[in-house]
Short mmCIF file of C-alpha atoms in Angstrom, two decimals:
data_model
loop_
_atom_site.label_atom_id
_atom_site.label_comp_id
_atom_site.label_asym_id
_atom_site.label_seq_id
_atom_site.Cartn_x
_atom_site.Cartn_y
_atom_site.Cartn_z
CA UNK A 84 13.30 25.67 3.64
CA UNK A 85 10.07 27.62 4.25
CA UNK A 86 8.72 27.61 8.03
CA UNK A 87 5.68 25.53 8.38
CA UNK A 88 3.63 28.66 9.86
CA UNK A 89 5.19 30.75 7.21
CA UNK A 90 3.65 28.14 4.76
CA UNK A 91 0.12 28.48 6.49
CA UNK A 92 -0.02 32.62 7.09
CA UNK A 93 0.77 32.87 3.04
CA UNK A 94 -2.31 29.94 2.64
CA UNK A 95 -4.38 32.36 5.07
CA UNK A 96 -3.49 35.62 2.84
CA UNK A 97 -4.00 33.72 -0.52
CA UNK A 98 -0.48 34.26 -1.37
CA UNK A 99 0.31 30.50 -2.18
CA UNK A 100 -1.64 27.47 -3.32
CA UNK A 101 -2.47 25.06 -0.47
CA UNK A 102 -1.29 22.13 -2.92
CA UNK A 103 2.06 23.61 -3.24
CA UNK A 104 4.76 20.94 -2.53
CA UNK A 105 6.59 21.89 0.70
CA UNK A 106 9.55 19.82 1.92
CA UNK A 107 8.80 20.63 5.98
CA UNK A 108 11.50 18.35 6.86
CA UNK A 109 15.48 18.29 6.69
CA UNK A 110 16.75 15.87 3.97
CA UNK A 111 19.53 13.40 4.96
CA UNK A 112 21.11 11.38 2.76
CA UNK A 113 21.30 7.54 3.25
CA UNK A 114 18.47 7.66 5.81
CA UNK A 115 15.80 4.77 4.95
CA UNK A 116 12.28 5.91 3.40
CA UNK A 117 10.26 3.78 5.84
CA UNK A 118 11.30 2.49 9.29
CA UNK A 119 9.31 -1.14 10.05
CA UNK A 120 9.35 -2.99 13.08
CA UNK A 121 7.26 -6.03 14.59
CA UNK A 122 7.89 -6.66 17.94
CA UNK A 123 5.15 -7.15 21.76
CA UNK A 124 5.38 -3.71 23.18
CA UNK A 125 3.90 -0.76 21.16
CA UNK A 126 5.89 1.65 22.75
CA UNK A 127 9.24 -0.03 22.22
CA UNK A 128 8.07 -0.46 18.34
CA UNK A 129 7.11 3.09 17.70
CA UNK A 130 10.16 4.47 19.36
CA UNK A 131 12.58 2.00 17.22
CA UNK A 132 10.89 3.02 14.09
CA UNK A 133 11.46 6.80 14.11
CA UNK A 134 14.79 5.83 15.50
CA UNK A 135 15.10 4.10 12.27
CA UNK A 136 14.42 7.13 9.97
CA UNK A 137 16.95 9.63 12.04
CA UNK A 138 15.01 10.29 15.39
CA UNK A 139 12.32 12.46 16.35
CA UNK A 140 14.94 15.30 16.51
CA UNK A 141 15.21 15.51 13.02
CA UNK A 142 12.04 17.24 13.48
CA UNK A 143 10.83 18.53 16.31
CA UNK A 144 13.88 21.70 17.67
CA UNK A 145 13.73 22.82 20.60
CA UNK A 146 11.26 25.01 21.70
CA UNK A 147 8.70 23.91 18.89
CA UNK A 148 5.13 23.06 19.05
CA UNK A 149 3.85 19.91 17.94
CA UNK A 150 0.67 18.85 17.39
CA UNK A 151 -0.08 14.59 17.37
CA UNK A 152 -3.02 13.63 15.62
CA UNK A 153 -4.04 10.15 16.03
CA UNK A 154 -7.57 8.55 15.72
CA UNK A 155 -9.61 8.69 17.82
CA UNK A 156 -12.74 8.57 16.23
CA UNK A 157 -14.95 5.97 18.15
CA UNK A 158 -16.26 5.50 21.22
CA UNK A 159 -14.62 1.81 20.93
CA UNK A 160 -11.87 0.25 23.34
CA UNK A 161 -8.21 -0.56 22.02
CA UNK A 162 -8.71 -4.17 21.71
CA UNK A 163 -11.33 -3.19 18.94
CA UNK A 164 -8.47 -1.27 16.40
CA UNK A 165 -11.14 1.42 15.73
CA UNK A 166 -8.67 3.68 16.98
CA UNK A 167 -4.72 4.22 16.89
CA UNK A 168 -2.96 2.57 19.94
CA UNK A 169 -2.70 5.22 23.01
CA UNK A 170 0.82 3.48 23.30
CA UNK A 171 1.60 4.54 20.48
CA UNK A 172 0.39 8.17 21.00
CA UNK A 173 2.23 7.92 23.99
CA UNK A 174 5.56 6.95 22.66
CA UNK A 175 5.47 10.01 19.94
CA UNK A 176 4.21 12.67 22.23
CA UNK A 177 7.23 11.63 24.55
CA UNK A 178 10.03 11.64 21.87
CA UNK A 179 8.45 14.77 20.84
CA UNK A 180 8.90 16.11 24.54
CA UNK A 181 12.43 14.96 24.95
CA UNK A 182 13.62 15.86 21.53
CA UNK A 183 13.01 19.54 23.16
CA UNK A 184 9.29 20.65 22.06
CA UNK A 185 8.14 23.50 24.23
CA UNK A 186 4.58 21.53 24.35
CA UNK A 187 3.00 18.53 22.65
CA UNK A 188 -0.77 18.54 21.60
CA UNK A 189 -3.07 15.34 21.00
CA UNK A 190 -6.30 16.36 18.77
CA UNK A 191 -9.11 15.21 17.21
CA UNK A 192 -12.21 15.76 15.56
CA UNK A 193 -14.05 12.75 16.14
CA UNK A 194 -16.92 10.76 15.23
CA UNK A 195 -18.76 9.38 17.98
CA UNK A 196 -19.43 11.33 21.28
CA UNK A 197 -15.82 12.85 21.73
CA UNK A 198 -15.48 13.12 25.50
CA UNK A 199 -16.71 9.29 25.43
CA UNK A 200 -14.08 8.42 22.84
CA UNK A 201 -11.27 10.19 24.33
CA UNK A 202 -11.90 8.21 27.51
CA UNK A 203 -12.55 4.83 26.15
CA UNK A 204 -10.30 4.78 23.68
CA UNK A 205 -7.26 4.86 26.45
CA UNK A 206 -5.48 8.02 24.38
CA UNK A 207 -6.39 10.85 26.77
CA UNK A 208 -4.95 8.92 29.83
CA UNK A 209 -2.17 7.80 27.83
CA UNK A 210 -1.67 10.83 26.55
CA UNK A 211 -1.78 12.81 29.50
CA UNK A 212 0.40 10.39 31.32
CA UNK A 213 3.52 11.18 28.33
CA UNK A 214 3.02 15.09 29.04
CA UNK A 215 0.81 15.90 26.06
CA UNK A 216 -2.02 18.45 26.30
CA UNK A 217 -4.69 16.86 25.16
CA UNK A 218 -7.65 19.16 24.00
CA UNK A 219 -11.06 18.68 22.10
CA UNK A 220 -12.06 20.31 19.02
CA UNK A 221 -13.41 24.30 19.38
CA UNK A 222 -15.94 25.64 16.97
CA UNK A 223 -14.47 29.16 17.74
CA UNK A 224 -11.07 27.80 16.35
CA UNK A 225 -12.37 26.76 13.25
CA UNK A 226 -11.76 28.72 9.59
CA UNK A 227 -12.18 28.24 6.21
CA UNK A 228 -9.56 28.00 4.14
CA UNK A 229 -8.60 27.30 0.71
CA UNK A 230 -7.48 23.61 0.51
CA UNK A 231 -6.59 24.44 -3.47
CA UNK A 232 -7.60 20.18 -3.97
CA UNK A 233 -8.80 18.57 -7.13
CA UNK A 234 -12.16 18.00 -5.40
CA UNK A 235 -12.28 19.99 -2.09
CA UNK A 236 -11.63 23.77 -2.96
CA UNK A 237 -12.05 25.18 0.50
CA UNK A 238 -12.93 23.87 3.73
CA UNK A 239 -13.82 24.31 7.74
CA UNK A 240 -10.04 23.71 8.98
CA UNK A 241 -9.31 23.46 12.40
CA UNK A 242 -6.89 25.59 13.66
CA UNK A 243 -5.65 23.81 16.44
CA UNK A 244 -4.54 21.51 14.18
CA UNK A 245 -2.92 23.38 11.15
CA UNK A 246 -1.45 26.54 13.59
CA UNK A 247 1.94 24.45 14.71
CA UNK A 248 5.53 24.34 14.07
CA UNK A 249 5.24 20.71 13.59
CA UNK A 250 2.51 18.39 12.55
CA UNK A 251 2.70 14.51 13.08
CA UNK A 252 0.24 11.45 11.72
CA UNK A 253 -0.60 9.07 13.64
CA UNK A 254 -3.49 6.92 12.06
CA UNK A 255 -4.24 3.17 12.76
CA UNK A 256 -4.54 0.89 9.71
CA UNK A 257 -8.34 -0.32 9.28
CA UNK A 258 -11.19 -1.54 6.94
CA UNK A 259 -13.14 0.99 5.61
CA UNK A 260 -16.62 -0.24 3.63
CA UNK A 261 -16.21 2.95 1.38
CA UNK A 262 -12.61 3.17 0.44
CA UNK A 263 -11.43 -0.67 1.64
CA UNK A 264 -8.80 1.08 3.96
CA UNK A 265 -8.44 4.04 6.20
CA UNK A 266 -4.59 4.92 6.66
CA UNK A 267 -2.95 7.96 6.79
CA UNK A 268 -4.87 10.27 4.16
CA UNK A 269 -8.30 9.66 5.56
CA UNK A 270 -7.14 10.38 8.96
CA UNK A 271 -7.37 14.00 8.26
CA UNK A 272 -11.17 13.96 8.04
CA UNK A 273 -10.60 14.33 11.44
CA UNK A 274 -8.51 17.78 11.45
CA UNK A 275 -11.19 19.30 9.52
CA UNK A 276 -15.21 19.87 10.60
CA UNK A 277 -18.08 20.69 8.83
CA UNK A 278 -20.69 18.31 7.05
CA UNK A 279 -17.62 16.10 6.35
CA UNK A 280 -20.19 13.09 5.29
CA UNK A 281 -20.21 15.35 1.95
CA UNK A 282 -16.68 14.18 1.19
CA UNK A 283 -17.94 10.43 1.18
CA UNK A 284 -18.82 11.36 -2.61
CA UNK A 285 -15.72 10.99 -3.90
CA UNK A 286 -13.60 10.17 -0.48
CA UNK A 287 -10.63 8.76 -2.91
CA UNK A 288 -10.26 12.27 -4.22
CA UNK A 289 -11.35 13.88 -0.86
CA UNK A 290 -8.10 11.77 0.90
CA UNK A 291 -5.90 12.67 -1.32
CA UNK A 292 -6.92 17.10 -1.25
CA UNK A 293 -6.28 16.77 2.59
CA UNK A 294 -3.33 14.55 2.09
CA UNK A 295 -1.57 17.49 0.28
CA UNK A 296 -2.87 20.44 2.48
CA UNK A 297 -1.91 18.63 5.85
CA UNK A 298 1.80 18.22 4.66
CA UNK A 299 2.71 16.59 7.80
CA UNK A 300 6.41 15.93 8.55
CA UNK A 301 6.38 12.45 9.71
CA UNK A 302 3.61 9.76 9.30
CA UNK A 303 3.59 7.37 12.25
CA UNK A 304 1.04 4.48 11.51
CA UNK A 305 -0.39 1.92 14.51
CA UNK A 306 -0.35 -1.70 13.00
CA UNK A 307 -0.27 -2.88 15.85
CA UNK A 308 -3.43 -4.76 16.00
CA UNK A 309 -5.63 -3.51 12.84
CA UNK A 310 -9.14 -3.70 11.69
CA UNK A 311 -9.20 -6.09 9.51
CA UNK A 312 -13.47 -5.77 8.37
CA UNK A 313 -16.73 -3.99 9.72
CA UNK A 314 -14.75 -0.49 9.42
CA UNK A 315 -14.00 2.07 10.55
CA UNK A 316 -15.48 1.22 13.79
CA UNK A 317 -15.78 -2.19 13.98
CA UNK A 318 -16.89 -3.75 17.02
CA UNK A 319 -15.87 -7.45 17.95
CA UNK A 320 -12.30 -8.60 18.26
CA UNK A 321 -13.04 -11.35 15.74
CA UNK A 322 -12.95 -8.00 13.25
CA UNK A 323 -9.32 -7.54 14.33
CA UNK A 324 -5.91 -9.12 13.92
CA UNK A 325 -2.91 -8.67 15.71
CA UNK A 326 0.14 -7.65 13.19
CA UNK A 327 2.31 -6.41 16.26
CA UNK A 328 3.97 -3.36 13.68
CA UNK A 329 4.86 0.07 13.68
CA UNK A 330 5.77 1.66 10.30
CA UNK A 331 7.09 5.38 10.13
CA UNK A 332 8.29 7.32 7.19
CA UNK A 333 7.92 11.60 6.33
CA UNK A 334 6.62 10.24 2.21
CA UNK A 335 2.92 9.89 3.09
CA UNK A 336 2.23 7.68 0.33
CA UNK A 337 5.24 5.12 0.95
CA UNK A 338 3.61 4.69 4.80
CA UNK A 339 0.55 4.20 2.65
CA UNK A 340 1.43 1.73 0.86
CA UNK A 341 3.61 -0.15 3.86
CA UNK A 342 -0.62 0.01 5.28
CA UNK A 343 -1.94 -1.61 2.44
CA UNK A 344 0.88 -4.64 2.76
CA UNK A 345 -0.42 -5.44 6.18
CA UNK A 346 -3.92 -6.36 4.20
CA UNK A 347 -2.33 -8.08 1.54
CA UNK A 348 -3.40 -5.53 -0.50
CA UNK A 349 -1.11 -4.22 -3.44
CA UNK A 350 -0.97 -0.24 -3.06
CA UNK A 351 -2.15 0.07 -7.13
CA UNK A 352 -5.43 -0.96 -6.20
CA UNK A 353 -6.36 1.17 -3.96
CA UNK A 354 -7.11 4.89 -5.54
CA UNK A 355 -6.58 7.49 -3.36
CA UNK A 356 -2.82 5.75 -2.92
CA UNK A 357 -2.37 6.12 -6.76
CA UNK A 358 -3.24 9.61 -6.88
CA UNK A 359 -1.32 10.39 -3.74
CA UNK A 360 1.31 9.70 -6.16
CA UNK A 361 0.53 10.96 -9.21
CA UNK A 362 -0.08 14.18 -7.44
CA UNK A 363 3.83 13.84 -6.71
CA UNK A 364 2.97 13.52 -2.68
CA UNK A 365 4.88 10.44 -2.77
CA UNK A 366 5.97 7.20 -3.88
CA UNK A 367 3.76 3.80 -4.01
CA UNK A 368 6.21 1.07 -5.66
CA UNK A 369 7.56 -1.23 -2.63
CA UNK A 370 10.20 -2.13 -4.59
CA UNK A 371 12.07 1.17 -4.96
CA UNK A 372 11.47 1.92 -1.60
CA UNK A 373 14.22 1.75 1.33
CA UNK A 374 12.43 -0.08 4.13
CA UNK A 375 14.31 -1.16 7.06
CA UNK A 376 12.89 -3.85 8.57
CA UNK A 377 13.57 -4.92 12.86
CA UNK A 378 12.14 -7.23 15.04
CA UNK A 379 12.75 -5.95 18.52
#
């Protein structure tokens, strides 16, 4: 199994195609695709969910880095669901920690102000309190690279982002007015800089390109209370809803799905999910999944 900074030194030489498929994580057998659970305390729910799928030492060794990115994108408070839950930041930085990581990183590239987002969205206390370092975007640590996408053939990367041993989602699931729902995929608008509003031409496309390039092992996603219209930054609690669950899975497009379930939505109708897996990053159909479902 290739090393992910193996996998991102050959991208950096141009000896391999960022859309190569890259298993990043140990298989083992008779583990469930997608850990669910509902439950009060955000914590508790994340930490039962990757418990679910075989534990946050199934990838993080020890010694490794490990870089969290949630989103934290607006300049909004946590009872608004703009961005993910910084309990639920919290809870993955510390199983990261304990499973052995050497250090634990929270980043983003956000969209509002981001020293006034970090603060008021509650993830950079949270954060800090777990043991992560949590760090803002540098313009000197930015480089273009080839993303090798259908749409996006090379982009401003951040390298604080893609430079780690381990890599782990952790979106929120919200309205968006463009694409109806911002989930996993889009959250990696915010591990890349540049004019990203560019992307908004064909964002279905645009997801799916970063989707494949990211490769992250495990997808963590914050339903705890979502965004359910006015997205992606919302504004009033009357735009939320409180769905109390925490879904984790390492198929990107199965957690994807699991997002779309929480709006009633069916995964088929929403575009960048369908080409997530016609791209072969994953699978969409409910049905075939293995979702193990706790209420805690």
């Amino acid at each position: 199994m290739m090393k992910r900074r193996t996998f991102i030194r050959n991208i950096a030489l141009g000896g391999l195609a960022a859309s190569t498929p890259l298993r990043l994580y140990p298989l083992q057998a008779g583990l469930p695709d997608i850990g669910y659970v509902e439950g009060e305390s955000p914590a508790e729910l994340t930490k039962k969910a990757v418990s679910l799928i075989g534990g946050m030492s199934r990838f993080v060794s020890r010694g490794a880095r490990v870089v969290v990115k949630p989103n934290i994108g607006w300049d909004r408070t946590p009872e608004m669901a703009a961005n993910t839950n910084p309990d639920v930041v919290a809870a993955v930085v510390e199983m990261a920690l304990e499973a052995g990581a050497k250090e634990a990183v929270v980043i983003d590239n956000t969209t509002n102000q981001a020293k006034r987002c970090y603060v008021r969205s509650g993830i950079q206390e949270a954060a800090r309190q777990a043991g992560a370092r949590v760090i803002f975007m540098d313009e000197r640590r930015v480089r273009k690279m080839p993303i090798g996408g259908e749409w996006i053939k090379e982009w401003d990367v951040l390298l604080d982002v893609i430079e780690t041993d381990v890599l782990i989602n952790v979106p929120i699931a919200k309205h968006h007015s463009l694409c109806r729902l911002t989930l996993g995929m889009k959250n990696w608008l915010g591990g890349i800089a540049g004019a990203r509003n560019q992307l908004h031409q064909d964002i279905d496309k645009a997801v799916v390109d970063l989707a494949a390039f990211f490769k992250p092992a495990l997808t963590v996603l914050d339903g705890y209370r979502i965004l359910i219209r006015n997205g992606p930054q919302g504004g009033r609690i009357s735009d939320t809803e409180l769905k109390k669950t925490v879904a984790a899975g390492v198929d990107p497009v199965a957690v994807e799905a699991v997002g779309a379930s929480l709006f009633d939505i069916d995964p088929k109708d929403l575009p960048f999910i369908k080409m997530g897996q016609d791209r072969g990053l994953g699978q969409l159909d409910l049905g075939s999944l293995h979702i193990e479902k706790r209420t805690i």
